mmCIF file of C-alpha atoms in Angstrom:
data_model
loop_
_atom_site.group_PDB
_atom_site.id
_atom_site.type_symbol
_atom_site.label_atom_id
_atom_site.label_comp_id
_atom_site.label_asym_id
_atom_site.label_seq_id
_atom_site.Cartn_x
_atom_site.Cartn_y
_atom_site.Cartn_z
ATOM 1 C CA MET A 11 0.000 0.000 0.000
ATOM 2 C CA PRO A 12 1.609 3.350 -1.006
ATOM 3 C CA ARG A 13 2.573 5.636 1.818
ATOM 4 C CA ARG A 14 0.456 8.716 2.158
ATOM 5 C CA PRO A 15 2.288 12.021 2.008
ATOM 6 C CA ALA A 16 2.801 13.584 5.374
ATOM 7 C CA PRO A 17 0.521 16.487 6.148
ATOM 8 C CA ARG A 18 2.135 19.873 5.650
ATOM 9 C CA ALA A 19 1.633 20.719 9.299
ATOM 10 C CA ALA A 20 3.557 17.614 10.358
ATOM 11 C CA VAL A 21 6.389 18.450 7.958
ATOM 12 C CA ALA A 22 6.536 21.977 9.269
ATOM 13 C CA VAL A 23 6.663 20.744 12.853
ATOM 14 C CA ALA A 24 9.454 18.323 11.959
ATOM 15 C CA VAL A 25 11.479 21.027 10.208
ATOM 16 C CA VAL A 26 11.070 23.467 13.073
ATOM 17 C CA THR A 27 12.014 20.773 15.574
ATOM 18 C CA ALA A 28 15.143 19.890 13.590
ATOM 19 C CA VAL A 29 16.175 23.535 13.270
ATOM 20 C CA LEU A 30 15.679 24.101 16.986
ATOM 21 C CA ALA A 31 17.682 20.967 17.772
ATOM 22 C CA VAL A 32 20.549 22.203 15.604
ATOM 23 C CA ALA A 33 20.334 25.644 17.210
ATOM 24 C CA VAL A 34 20.374 24.175 20.711
ATOM 25 C CA PHE A 35 23.365 22.005 19.778
ATOM 26 C CA ALA A 36 25.174 24.968 18.234
ATOM 27 C CA LEU A 37 24.581 27.034 21.362
ATOM 28 C CA HIS A 38 25.786 24.330 23.727
ATOM 29 C CA PRO A 39 28.712 25.723 25.757
ATOM 30 C CA ALA A 40 31.071 22.942 24.694
ATOM 31 C CA VAL A 41 30.311 23.614 21.037
ATOM 32 C CA THR A 42 30.680 27.388 21.283
ATOM 33 C CA ALA A 43 33.936 26.999 23.215
ATOM 34 C CA THR A 44 35.291 24.712 20.502
ATOM 35 C CA ALA A 45 34.275 27.113 17.756
ATOM 36 C CA LYS A 46 35.804 30.082 19.558
ATOM 37 C CA SER A 47 39.046 28.245 20.329
ATOM 38 C CA ALA A 48 40.104 28.179 16.674
ATOM 39 C CA PHE A 49 39.700 31.926 16.344
ATOM 40 C CA VAL A 50 41.356 32.658 19.695
ATOM 41 C CA LEU A 51 44.354 30.566 18.690
ATOM 42 C CA ASP A 52 44.519 32.155 15.250
ATOM 43 C CA GLY A 53 44.329 35.657 16.709
ATOM 44 C CA ALA A 54 46.974 34.887 19.330
ATOM 45 C CA PHE A 55 49.409 33.921 16.567
ATOM 46 C CA GLY A 56 48.445 36.836 14.337
ATOM 47 C CA GLY A 57 46.619 34.579 11.879
ATOM 48 C CA PRO A 58 44.472 35.598 8.929
ATOM 49 C CA LEU A 59 41.020 34.309 9.956
ATOM 50 C CA PRO A 60 38.413 37.083 9.795
ATOM 51 C CA ARG A 61 36.176 37.653 12.827
ATOM 52 C CA PRO A 62 33.509 40.044 11.535
ATOM 53 C CA TRP A 63 31.051 39.092 14.270
ATOM 54 C CA ALA A 64 33.552 39.515 17.112
ATOM 55 C CA PRO A 65 32.953 42.499 19.404
ATOM 56 C CA ALA A 66 35.276 45.478 19.388
ATOM 57 C CA VAL A 67 37.922 45.207 22.116
ATOM 58 C CA GLU A 68 39.105 48.134 24.197
ATOM 59 C CA ARG A 69 42.439 48.092 26.022
ATOM 60 C CA SER A 70 42.755 50.414 28.994
ATOM 61 C CA GLU A 71 45.150 50.885 31.888
ATOM 62 C CA ARG A 72 43.735 51.228 35.371
ATOM 63 C CA ALA A 73 44.391 50.400 39.015
ATOM 64 C CA VAL A 74 42.704 47.335 40.463
ATOM 65 C CA ALA A 75 43.103 46.650 44.181
ATOM 66 C CA GLY A 76 46.147 48.917 44.179
ATOM 67 C CA VAL A 77 47.785 47.094 41.246
ATOM 68 C CA VAL A 78 48.286 48.661 37.815
ATOM 69 C CA VAL A 79 46.675 46.443 35.177
ATOM 70 C CA ASP A 80 45.762 46.407 31.518
ATOM 71 C CA ARG A 81 42.123 45.549 30.892
ATOM 72 C CA TYR A 82 40.937 44.141 27.572
ATOM 73 C CA ALA A 83 37.179 43.943 27.293
ATOM 74 C CA PRO A 84 34.299 43.891 24.826
ATOM 75 C CA PRO A 85 31.324 46.236 25.356
ATOM 76 C CA GLY A 86 29.070 45.200 28.211
ATOM 77 C CA GLY A 87 29.847 42.525 30.775
ATOM 78 C CA ALA A 88 32.059 39.487 30.255
ATOM 79 C CA PRO A 89 33.481 36.697 32.420
ATOM 80 C CA PRO A 90 36.988 37.474 33.764
ATOM 81 C CA VAL A 91 40.320 35.920 32.831
ATOM 82 C CA LEU A 92 43.411 36.933 34.795
ATOM 83 C CA LEU A 93 46.387 36.576 32.452
ATOM 84 C CA VAL A 94 49.792 36.201 34.146
ATOM 85 C CA PRO A 95 52.714 36.324 31.672
ATOM 86 C CA GLY A 96 56.223 35.154 32.480
ATOM 87 C CA ALA A 97 59.529 36.977 32.397
ATOM 88 C CA ALA A 98 58.855 39.010 29.258
ATOM 89 C CA PRO A 99 61.080 42.118 29.113
ATOM 90 C CA ALA A 100 58.316 44.181 27.502
ATOM 91 C CA GLY A 101 55.901 43.077 30.219
ATOM 92 C CA ARG A 102 52.292 44.029 29.573
ATOM 93 C CA ASP A 103 53.331 45.477 26.200
ATOM 94 C CA ASP A 104 54.856 42.227 24.975
ATOM 95 C CA GLU A 105 53.419 41.575 21.513
ATOM 96 C CA ARG A 106 52.451 38.021 22.441
ATOM 97 C CA VAL A 107 50.613 39.214 25.552
ATOM 98 C CA VAL A 108 48.733 41.905 23.648
ATOM 99 C CA SER A 109 47.747 39.518 20.833
ATOM 100 C CA LEU A 110 46.510 36.787 23.177
ATOM 101 C CA ALA A 111 44.657 39.156 25.507
ATOM 102 C CA SER A 112 42.978 40.882 22.555
ATOM 103 C CA SER A 113 42.006 37.566 20.991
ATOM 104 C CA LEU A 114 40.497 36.243 24.224
ATOM 105 C CA ALA A 115 38.584 39.480 24.740
ATOM 106 C CA ALA A 116 37.199 39.213 21.206
ATOM 107 C CA ALA A 117 35.850 35.804 22.257
ATOM 108 C CA GLY A 118 33.809 37.479 24.975
ATOM 109 C CA ARG A 119 36.156 37.642 27.939
ATOM 110 C CA GLU A 120 37.328 40.441 30.218
ATOM 111 C CA VAL A 121 41.082 39.903 30.281
ATOM 112 C CA VAL A 122 43.190 41.544 32.970
ATOM 113 C CA VAL A 123 47.003 41.632 32.887
ATOM 114 C CA PRO A 124 48.705 42.863 36.092
ATOM 115 C CA GLU A 125 52.002 44.724 36.360
ATOM 116 C CA LEU A 126 54.573 42.438 38.033
ATOM 117 C CA ARG A 127 58.244 42.463 38.967
ATOM 118 C CA LEU A 128 58.446 39.049 37.324
ATOM 119 C CA TYR A 129 58.663 40.697 33.902
ATOM 120 C CA ALA A 130 62.171 41.826 34.840
ATOM 121 C CA ALA A 131 63.096 38.202 35.664
ATOM 122 C CA GLU A 132 62.870 38.835 39.409
ATOM 123 C CA LEU A 133 61.148 36.647 41.961
ATOM 124 C CA ASP A 134 59.338 39.080 44.240
ATOM 125 C CA VAL A 135 57.072 37.717 46.986
ATOM 126 C CA ASP A 136 54.898 40.802 46.565
ATOM 127 C CA ASP A 137 53.977 39.543 43.086
ATOM 128 C CA VAL A 138 52.000 36.726 44.684
ATOM 129 C CA ASP A 139 50.052 39.267 46.704
ATOM 130 C CA ARG A 140 49.484 41.407 43.609
ATOM 131 C CA VAL A 141 47.978 38.503 41.695
ATOM 132 C CA VAL A 142 45.825 37.491 44.659
ATOM 133 C CA ARG A 143 44.501 41.027 45.176
ATOM 134 C CA VAL A 144 43.540 41.409 41.535
ATOM 135 C CA ALA A 145 41.977 37.934 41.514
ATOM 136 C CA ALA A 146 39.953 38.701 44.637
ATOM 137 C CA HIS A 147 38.682 41.900 43.021
ATOM 138 C CA LEU A 148 37.632 40.042 39.871
ATOM 139 C CA CYS A 149 35.883 37.445 42.025
ATOM 140 C CA ARG A 150 33.481 40.060 43.375
ATOM 141 C CA GLY A 151 31.176 39.232 40.491
ATOM 142 C CA GLY A 152 30.434 35.879 42.095
ATOM 143 C CA GLY A 153 33.359 33.642 41.235
ATOM 144 C CA GLY A 154 33.975 31.704 38.069
ATOM 145 C CA LEU A 155 37.395 33.279 37.531
ATOM 146 C CA VAL A 156 39.943 31.678 35.208
ATOM 147 C CA LEU A 157 43.685 32.170 35.760
ATOM 148 C CA LEU A 158 45.903 31.737 32.702
ATOM 149 C CA GLY A 159 49.648 31.790 33.269
ATOM 150 C CA PHE A 160 52.681 31.297 31.062
ATOM 151 C CA SER A 161 56.122 30.121 32.133
ATOM 152 C CA TYR A 162 56.978 31.443 35.601
ATOM 153 C CA GLY A 163 53.679 33.325 35.495
ATOM 154 C CA GLY A 164 51.850 29.998 35.387
ATOM 155 C CA SER A 165 53.621 28.895 38.553
ATOM 156 C CA LEU A 166 52.763 32.232 40.152
ATOM 157 C CA ALA A 167 49.103 31.720 39.209
ATOM 158 C CA LEU A 168 49.040 28.290 40.845
ATOM 159 C CA VAL A 169 50.584 29.653 44.042
ATOM 160 C CA ALA A 170 48.118 32.545 44.107
ATOM 161 C CA ALA A 171 45.185 30.149 43.655
ATOM 162 C CA ALA A 172 46.061 28.562 47.013
ATOM 163 C CA ASP A 173 45.488 31.816 48.919
ATOM 164 C CA ASP A 174 42.518 31.930 51.295
ATOM 165 C CA ARG A 175 41.408 35.273 49.849
ATOM 166 C CA VAL A 176 40.385 33.593 46.591
ATOM 167 C CA ALA A 177 39.175 30.290 47.999
ATOM 168 C CA GLY A 178 36.181 28.980 46.088
ATOM 169 C CA CYS A 179 36.119 31.705 43.436
ATOM 170 C CA ILE A 180 38.552 30.301 40.846
ATOM 171 C CA ASP A 181 37.175 27.672 38.466
ATOM 172 C CA LEU A 182 40.332 26.907 36.549
ATOM 173 C CA VAL A 183 44.067 27.561 36.571
ATOM 174 C CA ALA A 184 45.567 26.962 33.121
ATOM 175 C CA THR A 185 49.337 26.994 32.687
ATOM 176 C CA PHE A 186 51.667 26.746 29.715
ATOM 177 C CA GLY A 187 55.355 26.081 30.391
ATOM 178 C CA ALA A 188 55.071 26.424 34.178
ATOM 179 C CA TYR A 189 57.327 24.774 36.748
ATOM 180 C CA GLY A 190 56.230 22.851 39.818
ATOM 181 C CA ASP A 191 59.191 23.164 42.158
ATOM 182 C CA LEU A 192 61.618 26.094 42.260
ATOM 183 C CA VAL A 193 64.345 23.792 43.586
ATOM 184 C CA GLY A 194 63.730 21.521 40.602
ATOM 185 C CA VAL A 195 64.324 24.415 38.219
ATOM 186 C CA ILE A 196 67.552 25.327 40.033
ATOM 187 C CA GLN A 197 68.608 21.686 39.956
ATOM 188 C CA ALA A 198 68.154 21.446 36.186
ATOM 189 C CA ALA A 199 69.678 24.855 35.494
ATOM 190 C CA VAL A 200 72.908 24.185 37.376
ATOM 191 C CA THR A 201 73.393 20.430 36.797
ATOM 192 C CA GLY A 202 71.690 19.778 33.462
ATOM 193 C CA VAL A 203 69.273 17.159 34.816
ATOM 194 C CA SER A 204 65.930 17.021 36.605
ATOM 195 C CA VAL A 205 65.389 14.215 39.081
ATOM 196 C CA VAL A 206 61.718 13.322 39.579
ATOM 197 C CA ASP A 207 60.884 10.348 41.809
ATOM 198 C CA GLY A 208 64.382 8.994 41.288
ATOM 199 C CA GLU A 209 64.193 9.184 37.498
ATOM 200 C CA VAL A 210 66.776 11.359 35.758
ATOM 201 C CA HIS A 211 65.660 13.649 32.922
ATOM 202 C CA PRO A 212 68.489 15.406 31.025
ATOM 203 C CA TRP A 213 67.858 19.045 30.161
ATOM 204 C CA GLU A 214 69.744 21.841 28.469
ATOM 205 C CA ALA A 215 68.858 25.508 28.849
ATOM 206 C CA ALA A 216 69.034 27.750 25.812
ATOM 207 C CA ASP A 217 72.011 30.091 25.557
ATOM 208 C CA GLY A 218 71.160 33.292 27.365
ATOM 209 C CA SER A 219 67.991 31.670 28.707
ATOM 210 C CA VAL A 220 65.937 33.712 31.089
ATOM 211 C CA VAL A 221 66.077 30.805 33.525
ATOM 212 C CA ARG A 222 69.706 31.610 34.317
ATOM 213 C CA ARG A 223 68.867 35.199 35.190
ATOM 214 C CA VAL A 224 65.965 34.076 37.340
ATOM 215 C CA VAL A 225 68.096 31.489 39.115
ATOM 216 C CA ARG A 226 70.813 34.077 39.811
ATOM 217 C CA ASP A 227 68.209 36.447 41.233
ATOM 218 C CA ALA A 228 66.575 33.656 43.222
ATOM 219 C CA ALA A 229 69.924 32.649 44.686
ATOM 220 C CA ALA A 230 70.465 36.138 46.087
ATOM 221 C CA ARG A 231 66.972 36.167 47.578
ATOM 222 C CA LEU A 232 67.572 32.870 49.367
ATOM 223 C CA VAL A 233 69.933 34.531 51.857
ATOM 224 C CA PRO A 234 69.475 37.336 54.400
ATOM 225 C CA GLU A 235 69.592 40.808 52.867
ATOM 226 C CA GLU A 236 73.037 41.645 54.225
ATOM 227 C CA GLU A 237 74.494 38.556 52.497
ATOM 228 C CA ARG A 238 73.031 39.202 49.031
ATOM 229 C CA ALA A 239 75.677 41.583 47.702
ATOM 230 C CA PRO A 240 78.582 39.332 48.768
ATOM 231 C CA LEU A 241 76.820 36.326 47.202
ATOM 232 C CA ARG A 242 76.269 38.154 43.907
ATOM 233 C CA ARG A 243 79.946 39.135 43.807
ATOM 234 C CA ALA A 244 81.024 35.599 44.605
ATOM 235 C CA LEU A 245 78.860 34.208 41.794
ATOM 236 C CA GLU A 246 80.189 36.768 39.314
ATOM 237 C CA GLN A 247 83.803 36.143 40.333
ATOM 238 C CA GLN A 248 83.305 32.408 40.916
ATOM 239 C CA ASP A 249 84.994 32.754 44.281
ATOM 240 C CA PRO A 250 83.082 31.858 47.495
ATOM 241 C CA GLY A 251 85.940 32.834 49.801
ATOM 242 C CA GLY A 252 84.816 34.765 52.859
ATOM 243 C CA LEU A 253 81.070 34.196 52.370
ATOM 244 C CA PRO A 254 78.875 33.935 55.475
ATOM 245 C CA ALA A 255 77.300 30.562 56.234
ATOM 246 C CA ALA A 256 73.940 30.991 54.494
ATOM 247 C CA ALA A 257 75.473 32.549 51.392
ATOM 248 C CA ARG A 258 78.119 29.822 51.259
ATOM 249 C CA LEU A 259 75.406 27.136 51.369
ATOM 250 C CA VAL A 260 73.472 28.800 48.518
ATOM 251 C CA TYR A 261 76.668 29.280 46.518
ATOM 252 C CA ARG A 262 77.311 25.546 46.706
ATOM 253 C CA MET A 263 73.698 24.814 45.774
ATOM 254 C CA VAL A 264 73.745 26.888 42.584
ATOM 255 C CA THR A 265 77.245 25.936 41.415
ATOM 256 C CA THR A 266 77.400 22.180 42.056
ATOM 257 C CA ASP A 267 77.092 19.627 39.277
ATOM 258 C CA ASP A 268 75.511 17.082 41.652
ATOM 259 C CA PRO A 269 71.687 17.125 41.365
ATOM 260 C CA ALA A 270 71.270 15.232 44.657
ATOM 261 C CA LEU A 271 73.324 17.860 46.466
ATOM 262 C CA VAL A 272 71.072 20.644 45.152
ATOM 263 C CA ALA A 273 68.044 19.006 46.757
ATOM 264 C CA GLU A 274 69.956 18.251 49.962
ATOM 265 C CA LEU A 275 71.224 21.804 50.392
ATOM 266 C CA ALA A 276 67.783 23.232 49.579
ATOM 267 C CA GLY A 277 66.414 21.235 52.498
ATOM 268 C CA ARG A 278 68.924 22.944 54.804
ATOM 269 C CA LEU A 279 68.152 26.507 53.762
ATOM 270 C CA PRO A 280 67.742 28.880 56.722
ATOM 271 C CA PRO A 281 65.261 31.772 56.671
ATOM 272 C CA PRO A 282 64.353 33.525 54.439
ATOM 273 C CA GLY A 283 65.410 30.977 51.822
ATOM 274 C CA ASP A 284 63.217 28.141 53.075
ATOM 275 C CA ALA A 285 60.112 30.347 52.983
ATOM 276 C CA LEU A 286 60.945 31.727 49.534
ATOM 277 C CA VAL A 287 61.272 28.243 48.048
ATOM 278 C CA GLU A 288 57.877 27.306 49.459
ATOM 279 C CA THR A 289 56.286 30.583 48.341
ATOM 280 C CA PHE A 290 57.333 30.070 44.733
ATOM 281 C CA SER A 291 56.783 26.304 44.492
ATOM 282 C CA PRO A 292 53.253 25.229 43.458
ATOM 283 C CA VAL A 293 53.902 21.652 44.602
ATOM 284 C CA ASP A 294 54.182 22.914 48.184
ATOM 285 C CA VAL A 295 50.705 24.468 48.171
ATOM 286 C CA ALA A 296 48.899 22.027 45.878
ATOM 287 C CA GLY A 297 46.654 20.826 48.696
ATOM 288 C CA GLU A 298 45.164 24.289 49.080
ATOM 289 C CA VAL A 299 44.274 24.786 45.410
ATOM 290 C CA GLU A 300 40.565 24.109 44.949
ATOM 291 C CA ALA A 301 40.390 24.998 41.251
ATOM 292 C CA ASP A 302 40.747 22.584 38.369
ATOM 293 C CA VAL A 303 44.209 22.600 36.799
ATOM 294 C CA LEU A 304 45.112 22.450 33.114
ATOM 295 C CA ALA A 305 48.809 22.281 32.223
ATOM 296 C CA ALA A 306 50.644 22.164 28.878
ATOM 297 C CA HIS A 307 54.383 22.084 28.230
ATOM 298 C CA ALA A 308 56.758 22.058 25.273
ATOM 299 C CA LEU A 309 58.697 18.793 25.035
ATOM 300 C CA ASP A 310 61.993 20.527 24.259
ATOM 301 C CA ASP A 311 61.407 23.570 26.425
ATOM 302 C CA PRO A 312 64.700 25.486 26.692
ATOM 303 C CA ALA A 313 63.575 27.702 29.583
ATOM 304 C CA VAL A 314 61.658 25.408 31.967
ATOM 305 C CA PRO A 315 62.429 21.658 32.014
ATOM 306 C CA VAL A 316 59.582 19.499 30.741
ATOM 307 C CA ALA A 317 60.172 17.311 33.809
ATOM 308 C CA GLU A 318 58.476 20.101 35.764
ATOM 309 C CA LEU A 319 55.232 19.008 34.128
ATOM 310 C CA LEU A 320 55.728 15.621 35.807
ATOM 311 C CA ARG A 321 56.095 17.361 39.160
ATOM 312 C CA LEU A 322 52.867 19.276 38.544
ATOM 313 C CA GLN A 323 51.082 16.116 37.477
ATOM 314 C CA ARG A 324 52.110 14.346 40.688
ATOM 315 C CA ALA A 325 51.188 17.312 42.893
ATOM 316 C CA PHE A 326 47.855 17.849 41.103
ATOM 317 C CA PRO A 327 46.737 14.292 40.233
ATOM 318 C CA GLY A 328 43.452 15.507 38.768
ATOM 319 C CA ALA A 329 45.119 17.935 36.379
ATOM 320 C CA ARG A 330 44.671 17.630 32.627
ATOM 321 C CA VAL A 331 48.097 17.749 31.008
ATOM 322 C CA ALA A 332 49.435 17.908 27.459
ATOM 323 C CA THR A 333 52.805 18.102 25.748
ATOM 324 C CA LEU A 334 53.654 19.756 22.455
ATOM 325 C CA GLY A 335 56.656 19.299 20.180
ATOM 326 C CA SER A 336 56.273 22.354 17.958
ATOM 327 C CA PHE A 337 56.777 24.938 20.675
ATOM 328 C CA GLU A 338 59.960 26.429 22.082
ATOM 329 C CA HIS A 339 58.904 27.259 25.608
ATOM 330 C CA VAL A 340 55.776 29.341 24.861
ATOM 331 C CA ASP A 341 56.521 30.255 21.236
ATOM 332 C CA LEU A 342 55.289 28.318 18.210
ATOM 333 C CA SER A 343 57.931 26.905 15.850
ATOM 334 C CA THR A 344 57.466 25.500 12.345
ATOM 335 C CA ASP A 345 60.857 23.776 12.168
ATOM 336 C CA ASP A 346 59.466 20.239 12.563
ATOM 337 C CA GLY A 347 57.282 20.298 9.463
ATOM 338 C CA LEU A 348 53.584 20.386 8.710
ATOM 339 C CA GLY A 349 52.515 17.101 10.303
ATOM 340 C CA PRO A 350 53.761 17.794 13.839
ATOM 341 C CA LEU A 351 52.617 21.402 13.521
ATOM 342 C CA VAL A 352 49.038 20.379 12.696
ATOM 343 C CA ARG A 353 49.041 17.902 15.554
ATOM 344 C CA ASP A 354 50.284 20.449 18.041
ATOM 345 C CA LEU A 355 47.866 23.120 16.862
ATOM 346 C CA ALA A 356 45.089 20.629 17.524
ATOM 347 C CA VAL A 357 46.445 20.086 21.035
ATOM 348 C CA ALA A 358 46.738 23.840 21.543
ATOM 349 C CA GLY A 359 43.182 24.242 20.280
ATOM 350 C CA ALA A 360 41.962 21.696 22.822
ATOM 351 C CA PHE A 361 43.859 23.623 25.508
ATOM 352 C CA VAL A 362 42.074 26.852 24.537
ATOM 353 C CA GLN A 363 38.713 25.047 24.352
ATOM 354 C CA ALA A 364 39.209 23.741 27.904
ATOM 355 C CA LEU A 365 40.196 27.261 28.961
ATOM 356 C CA LEU A 366 37.034 28.792 27.515
ATOM 357 C CA ARG A 367 34.537 26.082 28.433
ATOM 358 C CA PRO A 368 33.999 26.882 32.158
ATOM 359 C CA GLN A 369 32.812 30.410 31.356
ATOM 360 C CA GLU A 370 30.605 29.699 28.344
ATOM 361 C CA ASP A 371 27.579 29.462 30.661
ATOM 362 C CA TRP A 372 28.047 33.096 31.693
ATOM 363 C CA PRO A 373 26.156 35.124 32.952
ATOM 364 C CA TRP A 374 25.768 32.850 35.936
ATOM 365 C CA GLU A 375 22.619 32.778 37.980
#
């Protein structure tokens, strides 16, 4: 028996239902985050993709909780992202920072970049407080904050997320090229290996790498103030003669070629060195971080050993982690050819999608 044609009303209902289903699917937060991630990544790398529907982004300098920041925002309200760069000499004006912040803001985020001493390759305990104060201010909207940190800035973001002043208001801390343990970075920088759970991971810093400047600055800050100038001179002259006890211990720690001795001497640091190591080591405060953690790292990172990702993974067992071969620290490289590049861009896209996803439900009830 031939099938009777469906009534027009039934066809119309079916079409409308299908269109609504597609619209609901397209508006699902996971789908919109995935779609946006491609454009955010393209914009961060100065790519050619047009974004005619993206909102205009305004960059402005202001003071937030007593900290000078750059704010990138579309018109109206938007969920906040606190972006913490690493030791970039140009700081907030670094081209990579500006491109990424602008691209995220065009995806409907309020991006805030604080002024930090870290940009001058200095470890300053006040930087932790600066990040926490800005984060607490951004959390006044009801939480849901995302912290995004690169290199040493990623480690700083993780440490800040453990502070009681931001407890419960940070949804995600995403890091790219961060370290887990400051002593581990010193160990790799001075001996050429990272030792994680007894396993040795060879590592070579790039010539003129910022890690050497940071380690030299960190070494001076590990001793009492009156011993810092003598320690700096001793390191420059490679002569520890006449150093006081604390400075002599730190001198040995940052000049030995024995990785086990680095860890041993770090465990004997007197104040203020012991507190500084803990302050700048995310693994030491991992238990106080309530936010989800997302961490990516370049396999051949010349500035922060990739073994530091293992330390983060052990300290934050629930963290989502990824490695990439086409990056040199935090910068994309095309030296390995098209295949690896496409693979790593897919991984980077997934990283950005995971970064965007928690806030795609905004505004929150």
